[in-house]
Short mmCIF file of N, CA and C and ligand atoms in Angstrom, two decimals:
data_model
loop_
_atom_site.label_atom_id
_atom_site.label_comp_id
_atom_site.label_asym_id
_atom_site.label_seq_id
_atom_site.Cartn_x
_atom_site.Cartn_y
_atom_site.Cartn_z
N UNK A 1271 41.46 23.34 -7.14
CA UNK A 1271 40.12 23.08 -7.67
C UNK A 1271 40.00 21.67 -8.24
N UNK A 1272 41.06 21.18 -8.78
CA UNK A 1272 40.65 19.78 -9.52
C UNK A 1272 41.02 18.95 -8.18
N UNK A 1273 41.45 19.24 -7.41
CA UNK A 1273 41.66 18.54 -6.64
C UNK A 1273 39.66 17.82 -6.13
N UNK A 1274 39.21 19.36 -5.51
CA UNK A 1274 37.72 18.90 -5.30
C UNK A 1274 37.02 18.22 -6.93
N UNK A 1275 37.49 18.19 -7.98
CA UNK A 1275 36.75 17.84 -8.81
C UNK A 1275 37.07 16.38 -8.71
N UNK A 1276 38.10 15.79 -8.29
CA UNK A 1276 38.54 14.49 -8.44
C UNK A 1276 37.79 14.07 -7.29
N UNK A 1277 37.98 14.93 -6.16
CA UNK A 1277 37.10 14.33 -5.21
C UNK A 1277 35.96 13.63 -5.17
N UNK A 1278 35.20 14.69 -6.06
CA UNK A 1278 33.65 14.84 -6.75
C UNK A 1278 33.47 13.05 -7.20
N UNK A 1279 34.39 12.95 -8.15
CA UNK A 1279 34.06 12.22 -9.08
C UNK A 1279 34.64 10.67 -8.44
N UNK A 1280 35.64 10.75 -7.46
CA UNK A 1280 35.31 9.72 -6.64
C UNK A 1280 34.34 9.26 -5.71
N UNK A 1281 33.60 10.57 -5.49
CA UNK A 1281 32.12 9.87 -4.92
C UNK A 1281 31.36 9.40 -5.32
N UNK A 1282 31.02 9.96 -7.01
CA UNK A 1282 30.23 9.53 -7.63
C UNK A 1282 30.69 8.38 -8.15
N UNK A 1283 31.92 7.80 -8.05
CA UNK A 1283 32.45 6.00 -8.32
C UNK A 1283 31.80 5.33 -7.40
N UNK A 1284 32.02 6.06 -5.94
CA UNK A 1284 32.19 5.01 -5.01
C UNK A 1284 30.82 5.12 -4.51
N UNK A 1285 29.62 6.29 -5.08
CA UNK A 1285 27.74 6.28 -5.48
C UNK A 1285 27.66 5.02 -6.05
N UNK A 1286 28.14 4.85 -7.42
CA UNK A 1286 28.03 4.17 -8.09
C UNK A 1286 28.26 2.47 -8.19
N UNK A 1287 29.56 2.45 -7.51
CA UNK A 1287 29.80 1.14 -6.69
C UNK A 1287 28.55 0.72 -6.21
N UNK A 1288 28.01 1.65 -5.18
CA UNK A 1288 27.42 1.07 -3.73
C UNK A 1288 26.13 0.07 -4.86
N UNK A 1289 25.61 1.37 -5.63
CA UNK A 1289 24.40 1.00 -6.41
C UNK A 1289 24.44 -0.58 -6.95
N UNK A 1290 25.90 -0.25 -7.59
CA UNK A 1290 25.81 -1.90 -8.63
C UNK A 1290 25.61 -3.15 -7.32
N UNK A 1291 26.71 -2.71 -5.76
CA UNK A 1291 26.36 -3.43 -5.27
C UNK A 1291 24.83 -4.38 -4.73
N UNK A 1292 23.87 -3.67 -4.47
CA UNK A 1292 22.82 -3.59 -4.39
C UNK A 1292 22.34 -4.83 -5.04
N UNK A 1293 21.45 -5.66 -4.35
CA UNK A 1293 20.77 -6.48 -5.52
C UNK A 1293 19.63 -6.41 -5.80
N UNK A 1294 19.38 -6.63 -7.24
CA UNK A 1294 18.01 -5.72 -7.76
C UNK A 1294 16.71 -6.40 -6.89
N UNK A 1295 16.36 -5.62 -6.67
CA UNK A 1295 14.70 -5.97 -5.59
C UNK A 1295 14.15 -7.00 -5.84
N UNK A 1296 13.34 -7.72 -5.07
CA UNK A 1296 13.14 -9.21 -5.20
C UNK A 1296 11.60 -8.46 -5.43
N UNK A 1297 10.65 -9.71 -6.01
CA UNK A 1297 9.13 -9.09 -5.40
C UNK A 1297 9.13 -8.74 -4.49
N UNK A 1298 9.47 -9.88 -3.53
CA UNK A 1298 8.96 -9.18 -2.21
C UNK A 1298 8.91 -7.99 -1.41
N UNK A 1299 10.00 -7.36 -2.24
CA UNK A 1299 10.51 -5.96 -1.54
C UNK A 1299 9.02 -4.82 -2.84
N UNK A 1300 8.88 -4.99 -3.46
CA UNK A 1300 8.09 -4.12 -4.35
C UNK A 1300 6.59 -4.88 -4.05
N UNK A 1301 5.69 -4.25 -4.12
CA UNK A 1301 4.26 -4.44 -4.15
C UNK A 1301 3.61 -3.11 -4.78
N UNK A 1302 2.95 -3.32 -6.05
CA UNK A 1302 2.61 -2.74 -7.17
C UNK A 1302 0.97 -2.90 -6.98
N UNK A 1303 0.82 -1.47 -5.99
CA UNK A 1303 -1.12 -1.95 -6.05
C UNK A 1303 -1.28 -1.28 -7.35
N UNK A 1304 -2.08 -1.68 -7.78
CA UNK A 1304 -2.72 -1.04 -9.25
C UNK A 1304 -3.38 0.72 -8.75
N UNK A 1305 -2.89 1.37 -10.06
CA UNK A 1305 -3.57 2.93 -10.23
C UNK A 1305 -4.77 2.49 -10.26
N UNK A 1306 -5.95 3.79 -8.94
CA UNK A 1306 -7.30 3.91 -8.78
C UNK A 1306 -7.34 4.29 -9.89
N UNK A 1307 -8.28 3.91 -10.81
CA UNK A 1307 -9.47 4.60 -11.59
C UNK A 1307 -10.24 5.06 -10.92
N UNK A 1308 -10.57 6.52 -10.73
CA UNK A 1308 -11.22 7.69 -10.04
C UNK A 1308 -11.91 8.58 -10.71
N UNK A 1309 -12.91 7.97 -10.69
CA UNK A 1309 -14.13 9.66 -11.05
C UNK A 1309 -14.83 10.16 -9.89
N UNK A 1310 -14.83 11.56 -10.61
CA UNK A 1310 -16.25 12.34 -9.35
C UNK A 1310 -17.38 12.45 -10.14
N UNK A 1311 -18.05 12.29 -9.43
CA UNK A 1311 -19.67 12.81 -9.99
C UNK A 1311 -20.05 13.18 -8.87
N UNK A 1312 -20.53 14.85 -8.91
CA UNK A 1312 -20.95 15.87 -8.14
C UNK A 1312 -20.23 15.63 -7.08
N UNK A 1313 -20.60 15.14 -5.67
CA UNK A 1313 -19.92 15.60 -4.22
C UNK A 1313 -19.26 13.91 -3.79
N UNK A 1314 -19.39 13.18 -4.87
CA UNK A 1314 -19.08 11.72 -5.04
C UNK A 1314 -17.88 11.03 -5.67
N UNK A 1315 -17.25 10.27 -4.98
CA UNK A 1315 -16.38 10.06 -5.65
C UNK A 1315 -16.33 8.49 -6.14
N UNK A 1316 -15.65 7.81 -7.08
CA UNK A 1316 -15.73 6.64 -7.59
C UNK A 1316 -14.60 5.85 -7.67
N UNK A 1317 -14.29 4.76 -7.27
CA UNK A 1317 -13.40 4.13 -7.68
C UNK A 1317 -13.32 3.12 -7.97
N UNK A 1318 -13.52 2.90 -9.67
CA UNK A 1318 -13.91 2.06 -10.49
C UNK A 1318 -13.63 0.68 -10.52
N UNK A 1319 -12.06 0.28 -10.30
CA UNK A 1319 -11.55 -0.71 -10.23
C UNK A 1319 -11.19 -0.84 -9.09
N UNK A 1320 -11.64 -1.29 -8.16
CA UNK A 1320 -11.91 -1.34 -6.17
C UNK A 1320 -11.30 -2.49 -5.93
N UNK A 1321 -12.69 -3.42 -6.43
CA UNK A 1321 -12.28 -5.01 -6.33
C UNK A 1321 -11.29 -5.44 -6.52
N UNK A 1322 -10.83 -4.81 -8.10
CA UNK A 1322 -9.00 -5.48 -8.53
C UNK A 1322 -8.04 -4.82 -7.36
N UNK A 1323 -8.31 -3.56 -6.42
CA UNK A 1323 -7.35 -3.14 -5.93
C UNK A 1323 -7.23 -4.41 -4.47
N UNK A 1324 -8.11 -4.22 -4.47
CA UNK A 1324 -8.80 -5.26 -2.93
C UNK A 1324 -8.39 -6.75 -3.28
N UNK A 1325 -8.13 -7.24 -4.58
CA UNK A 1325 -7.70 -8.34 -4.94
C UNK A 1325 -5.92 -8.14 -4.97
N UNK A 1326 -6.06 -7.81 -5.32
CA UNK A 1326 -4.45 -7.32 -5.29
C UNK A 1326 -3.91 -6.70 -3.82
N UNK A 1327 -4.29 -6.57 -3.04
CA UNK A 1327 -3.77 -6.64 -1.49
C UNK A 1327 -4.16 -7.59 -0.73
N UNK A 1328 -4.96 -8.84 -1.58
CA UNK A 1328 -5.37 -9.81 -1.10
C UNK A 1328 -6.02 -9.78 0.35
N UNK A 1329 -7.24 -8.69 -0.04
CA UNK A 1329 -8.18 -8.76 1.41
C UNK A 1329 -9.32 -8.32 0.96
N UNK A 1330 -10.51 -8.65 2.18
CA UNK A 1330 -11.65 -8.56 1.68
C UNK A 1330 -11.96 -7.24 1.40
N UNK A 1331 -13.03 -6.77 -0.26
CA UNK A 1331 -13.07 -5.54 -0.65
C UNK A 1331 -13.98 -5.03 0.77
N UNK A 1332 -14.84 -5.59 1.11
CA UNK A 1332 -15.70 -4.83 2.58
C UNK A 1332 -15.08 -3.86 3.20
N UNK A 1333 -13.60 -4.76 4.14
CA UNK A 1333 -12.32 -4.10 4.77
C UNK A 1333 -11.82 -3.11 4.63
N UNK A 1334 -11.65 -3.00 3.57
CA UNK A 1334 -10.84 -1.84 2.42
C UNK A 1334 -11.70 -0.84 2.51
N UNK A 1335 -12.64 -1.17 1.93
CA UNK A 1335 -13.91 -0.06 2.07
C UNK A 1335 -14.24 0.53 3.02
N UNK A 1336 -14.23 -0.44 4.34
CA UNK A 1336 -14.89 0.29 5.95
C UNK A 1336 -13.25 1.13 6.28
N UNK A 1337 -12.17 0.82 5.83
CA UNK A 1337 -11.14 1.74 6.37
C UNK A 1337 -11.05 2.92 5.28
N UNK A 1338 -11.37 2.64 4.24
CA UNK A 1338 -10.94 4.36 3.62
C UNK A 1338 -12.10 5.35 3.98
N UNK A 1339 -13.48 4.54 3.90
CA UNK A 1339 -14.48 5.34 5.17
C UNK A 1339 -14.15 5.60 6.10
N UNK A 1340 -13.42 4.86 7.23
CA UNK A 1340 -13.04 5.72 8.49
C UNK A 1340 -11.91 6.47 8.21
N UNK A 1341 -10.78 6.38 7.81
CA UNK A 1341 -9.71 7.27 7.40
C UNK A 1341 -10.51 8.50 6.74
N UNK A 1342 -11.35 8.57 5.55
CA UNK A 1342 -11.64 9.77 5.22
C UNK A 1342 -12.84 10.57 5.70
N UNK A 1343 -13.50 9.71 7.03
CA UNK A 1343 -14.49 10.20 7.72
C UNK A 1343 -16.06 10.31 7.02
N UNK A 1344 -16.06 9.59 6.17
CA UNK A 1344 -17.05 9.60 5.19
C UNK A 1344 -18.07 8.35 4.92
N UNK A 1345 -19.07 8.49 4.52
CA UNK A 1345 -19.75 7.46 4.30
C UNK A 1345 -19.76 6.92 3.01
N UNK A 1346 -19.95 5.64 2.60
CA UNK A 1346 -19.76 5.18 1.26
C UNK A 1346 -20.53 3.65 1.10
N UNK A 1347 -20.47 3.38 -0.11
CA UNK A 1347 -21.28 1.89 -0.28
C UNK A 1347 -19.93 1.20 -1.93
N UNK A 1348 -19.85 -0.23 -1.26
CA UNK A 1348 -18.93 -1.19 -2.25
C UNK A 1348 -20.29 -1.79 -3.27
N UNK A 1349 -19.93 -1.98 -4.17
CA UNK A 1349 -20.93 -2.74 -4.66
C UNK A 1349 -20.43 -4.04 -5.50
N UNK A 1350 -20.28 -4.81 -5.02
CA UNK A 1350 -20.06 -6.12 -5.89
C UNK A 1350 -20.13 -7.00 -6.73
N UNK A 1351 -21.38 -6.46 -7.12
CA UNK A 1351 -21.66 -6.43 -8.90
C UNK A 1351 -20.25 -5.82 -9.66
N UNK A 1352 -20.87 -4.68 -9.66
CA UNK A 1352 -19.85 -3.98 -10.27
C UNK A 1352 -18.15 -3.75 -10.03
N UNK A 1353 -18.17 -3.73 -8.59
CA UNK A 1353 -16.82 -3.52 -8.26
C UNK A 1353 -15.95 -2.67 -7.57
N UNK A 1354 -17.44 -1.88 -8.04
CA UNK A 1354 -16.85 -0.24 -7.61
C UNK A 1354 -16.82 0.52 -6.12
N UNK A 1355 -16.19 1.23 -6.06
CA UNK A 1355 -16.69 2.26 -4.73
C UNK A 1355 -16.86 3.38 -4.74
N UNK A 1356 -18.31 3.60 -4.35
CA UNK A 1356 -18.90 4.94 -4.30
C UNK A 1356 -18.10 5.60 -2.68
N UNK A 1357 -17.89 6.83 -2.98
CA UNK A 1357 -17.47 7.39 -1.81
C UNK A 1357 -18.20 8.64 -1.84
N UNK A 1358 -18.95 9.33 -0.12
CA UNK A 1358 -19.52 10.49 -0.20
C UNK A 1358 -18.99 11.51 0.11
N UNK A 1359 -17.90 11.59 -0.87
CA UNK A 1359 -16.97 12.82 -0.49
C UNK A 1359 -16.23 13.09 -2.04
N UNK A 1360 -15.36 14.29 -2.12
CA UNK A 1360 -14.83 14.61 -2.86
C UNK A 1360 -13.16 14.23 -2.64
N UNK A 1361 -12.46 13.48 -3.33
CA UNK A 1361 -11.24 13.28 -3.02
C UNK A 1361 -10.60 12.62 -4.05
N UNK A 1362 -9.27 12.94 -3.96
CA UNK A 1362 -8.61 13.16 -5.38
C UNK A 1362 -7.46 11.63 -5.43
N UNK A 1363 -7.22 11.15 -6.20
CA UNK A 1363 -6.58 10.04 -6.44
C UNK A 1363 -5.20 9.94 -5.44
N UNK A 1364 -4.66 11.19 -5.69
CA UNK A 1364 -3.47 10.68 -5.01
C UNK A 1364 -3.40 10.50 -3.14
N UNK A 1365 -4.61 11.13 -3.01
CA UNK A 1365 -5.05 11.03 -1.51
C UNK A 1365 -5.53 9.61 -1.03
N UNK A 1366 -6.25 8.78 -2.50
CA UNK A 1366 -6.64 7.72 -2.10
C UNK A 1366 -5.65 6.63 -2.06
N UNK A 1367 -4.62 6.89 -3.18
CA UNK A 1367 -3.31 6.00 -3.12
C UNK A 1367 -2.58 6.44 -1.66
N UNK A 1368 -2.52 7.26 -0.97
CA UNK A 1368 -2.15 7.59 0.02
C UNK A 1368 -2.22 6.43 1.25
N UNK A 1369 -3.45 6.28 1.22
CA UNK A 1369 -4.35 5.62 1.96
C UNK A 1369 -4.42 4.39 1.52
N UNK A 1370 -4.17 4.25 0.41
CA UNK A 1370 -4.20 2.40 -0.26
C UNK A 1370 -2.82 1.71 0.84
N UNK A 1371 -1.97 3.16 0.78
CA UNK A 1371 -0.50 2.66 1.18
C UNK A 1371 -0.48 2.14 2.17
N UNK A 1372 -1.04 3.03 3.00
CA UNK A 1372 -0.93 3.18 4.49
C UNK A 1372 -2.11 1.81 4.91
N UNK A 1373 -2.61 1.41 4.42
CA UNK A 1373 -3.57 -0.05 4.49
C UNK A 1373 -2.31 -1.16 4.00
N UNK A 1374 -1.59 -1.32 2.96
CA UNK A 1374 -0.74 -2.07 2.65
C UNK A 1374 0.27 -2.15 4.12
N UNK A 1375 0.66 -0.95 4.32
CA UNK A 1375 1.98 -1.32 5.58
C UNK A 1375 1.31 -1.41 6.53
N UNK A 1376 -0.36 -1.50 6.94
CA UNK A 1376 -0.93 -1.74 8.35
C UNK A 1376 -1.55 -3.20 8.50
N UNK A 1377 -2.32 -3.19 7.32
CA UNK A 1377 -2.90 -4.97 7.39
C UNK A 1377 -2.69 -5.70 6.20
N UNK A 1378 -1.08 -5.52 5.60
CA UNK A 1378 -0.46 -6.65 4.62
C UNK A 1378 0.83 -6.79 4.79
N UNK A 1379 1.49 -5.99 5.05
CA UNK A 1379 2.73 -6.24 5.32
C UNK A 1379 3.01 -6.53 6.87
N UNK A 1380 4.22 -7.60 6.65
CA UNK A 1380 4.40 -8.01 7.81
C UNK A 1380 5.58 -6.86 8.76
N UNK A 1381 5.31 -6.55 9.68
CA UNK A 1381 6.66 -5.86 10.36
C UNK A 1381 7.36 -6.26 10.77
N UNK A 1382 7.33 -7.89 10.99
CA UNK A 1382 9.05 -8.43 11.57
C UNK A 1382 9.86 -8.73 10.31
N UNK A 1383 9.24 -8.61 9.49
CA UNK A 1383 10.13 -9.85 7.95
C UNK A 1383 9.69 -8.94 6.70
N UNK A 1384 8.68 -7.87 6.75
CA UNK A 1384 8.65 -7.11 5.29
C UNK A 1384 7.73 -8.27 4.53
N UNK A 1385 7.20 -9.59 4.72
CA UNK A 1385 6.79 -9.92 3.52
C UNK A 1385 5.04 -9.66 3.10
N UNK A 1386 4.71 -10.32 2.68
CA UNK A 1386 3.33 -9.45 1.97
C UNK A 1386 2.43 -10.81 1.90
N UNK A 1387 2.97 -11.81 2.22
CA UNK A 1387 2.33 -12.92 2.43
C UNK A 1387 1.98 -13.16 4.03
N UNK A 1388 0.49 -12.56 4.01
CA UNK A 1388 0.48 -12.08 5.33
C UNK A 1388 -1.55 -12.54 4.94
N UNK A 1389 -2.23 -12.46 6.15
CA UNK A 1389 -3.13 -12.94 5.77
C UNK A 1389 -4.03 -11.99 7.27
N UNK A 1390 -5.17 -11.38 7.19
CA UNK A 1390 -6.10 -11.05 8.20
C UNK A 1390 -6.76 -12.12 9.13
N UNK A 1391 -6.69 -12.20 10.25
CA UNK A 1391 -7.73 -12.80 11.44
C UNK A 1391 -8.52 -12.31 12.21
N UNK A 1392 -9.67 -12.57 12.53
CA UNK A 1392 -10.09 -12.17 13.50
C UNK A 1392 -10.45 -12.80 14.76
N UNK A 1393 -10.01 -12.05 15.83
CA UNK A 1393 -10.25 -13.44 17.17
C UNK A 1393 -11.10 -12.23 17.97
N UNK A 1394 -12.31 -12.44 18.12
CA UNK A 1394 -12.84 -11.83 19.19
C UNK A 1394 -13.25 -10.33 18.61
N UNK A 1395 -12.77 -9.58 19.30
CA UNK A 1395 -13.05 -8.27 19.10
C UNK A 1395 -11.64 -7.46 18.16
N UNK A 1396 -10.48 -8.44 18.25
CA UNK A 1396 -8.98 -7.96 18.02
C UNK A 1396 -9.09 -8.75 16.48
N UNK A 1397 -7.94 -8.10 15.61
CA UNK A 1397 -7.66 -8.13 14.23
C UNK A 1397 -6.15 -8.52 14.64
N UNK A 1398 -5.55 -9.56 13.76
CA UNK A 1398 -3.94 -9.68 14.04
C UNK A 1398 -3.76 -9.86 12.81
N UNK A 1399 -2.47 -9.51 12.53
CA UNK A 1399 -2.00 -9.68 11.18
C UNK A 1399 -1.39 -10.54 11.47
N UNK A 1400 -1.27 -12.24 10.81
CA UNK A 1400 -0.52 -12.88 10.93
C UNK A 1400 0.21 -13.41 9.55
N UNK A 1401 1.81 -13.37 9.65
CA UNK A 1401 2.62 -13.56 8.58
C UNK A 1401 2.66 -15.47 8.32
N UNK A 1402 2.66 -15.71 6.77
CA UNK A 1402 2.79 -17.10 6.55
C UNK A 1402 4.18 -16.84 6.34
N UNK A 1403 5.25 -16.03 6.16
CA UNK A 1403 6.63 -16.05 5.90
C UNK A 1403 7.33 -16.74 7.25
N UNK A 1404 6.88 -15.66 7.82
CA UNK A 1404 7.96 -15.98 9.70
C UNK A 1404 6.90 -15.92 10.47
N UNK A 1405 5.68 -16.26 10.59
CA UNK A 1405 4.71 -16.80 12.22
C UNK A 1405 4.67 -15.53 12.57
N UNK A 1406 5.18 -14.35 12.72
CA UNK A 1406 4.70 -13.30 13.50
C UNK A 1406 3.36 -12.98 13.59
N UNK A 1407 3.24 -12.60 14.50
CA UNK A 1407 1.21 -12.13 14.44
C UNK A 1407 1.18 -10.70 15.38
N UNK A 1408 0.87 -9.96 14.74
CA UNK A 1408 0.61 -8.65 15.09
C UNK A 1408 -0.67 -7.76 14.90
N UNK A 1409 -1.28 -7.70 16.26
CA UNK A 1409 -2.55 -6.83 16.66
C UNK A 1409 -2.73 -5.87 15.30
N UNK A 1410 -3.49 -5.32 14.78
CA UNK A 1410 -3.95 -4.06 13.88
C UNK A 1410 -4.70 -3.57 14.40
N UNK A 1411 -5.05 -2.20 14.68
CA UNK A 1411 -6.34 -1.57 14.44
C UNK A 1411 -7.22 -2.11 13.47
N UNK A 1412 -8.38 -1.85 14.93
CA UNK A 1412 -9.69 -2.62 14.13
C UNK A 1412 -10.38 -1.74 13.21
N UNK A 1413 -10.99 -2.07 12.54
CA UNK A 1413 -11.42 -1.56 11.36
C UNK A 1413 -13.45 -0.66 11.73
ZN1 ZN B 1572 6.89 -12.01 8.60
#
């Protein structure tokens, strides 16, 4: 039995090793969109701080807006005064962070290099994501 306990506890050294090896995450590897502020009112949903989220993935709030409308099949209005986004549906925060995500790894992050310094184009009818890190440019679904 101590035999497996020594075992044990050399894995958890050589867990532990691997970890320290590791070097602690650069920004680039983390991207911290900000928590929706989310209210409903009646069959409506709100999300208060839009703009800061849309600023903080560094793309236009419009964009953002016309894709969580098509992702959640719903109709909605940005308003730019305020900031906010009205959505005509009922849906719950963590569904919308869901979807914040899945916009971050489709039109901000780059897929050859991971970086986030990445910028939207449009040529024609096509959307490319093109990276200022490493030149890659990669088609997106259009919005
Ligand atoms: Zn890149």
């Amino acid at each position: 039995m101590s035999g497996v306990r020594e075992k044990l506890r050399d894995y958890e050294y050589l867990l532990q090793r691997l970890y320290e090896k590791v070097p602690p995450k650069s920004s680039e590897d983390v991207y911290e969109i900000p928590e929706p502020a989310v209210i409903r009112i009646g069959s409506q949903t709100v999300i208060r701080n839009f703009r800061e989220i849309a600023e903080k993935l560094n793309r236009d709030p419009q964009l953002l807006a016309r894709f969580l409308q098509k992702e959640l099949a719903t109709g909605g209005s940005y308003d730019p005064n305020s900031g906010q986004l009205v959505l005509n549906i009922k849906v719950s925060r963590k569904v919308i962070k869901q979807f914040l995500n899945v916009f971050l790894n489709t039109y901000v992050r780059c897929p050859t290099c991971g970086s986030y310094h990445t910028r939207l184009e449009r040529r024609g009818r096509t959307w490319v994501l093109v990276c200022l890190a490493c030149g890659a440019e990669q088609p997106v679904p259009p919005f």
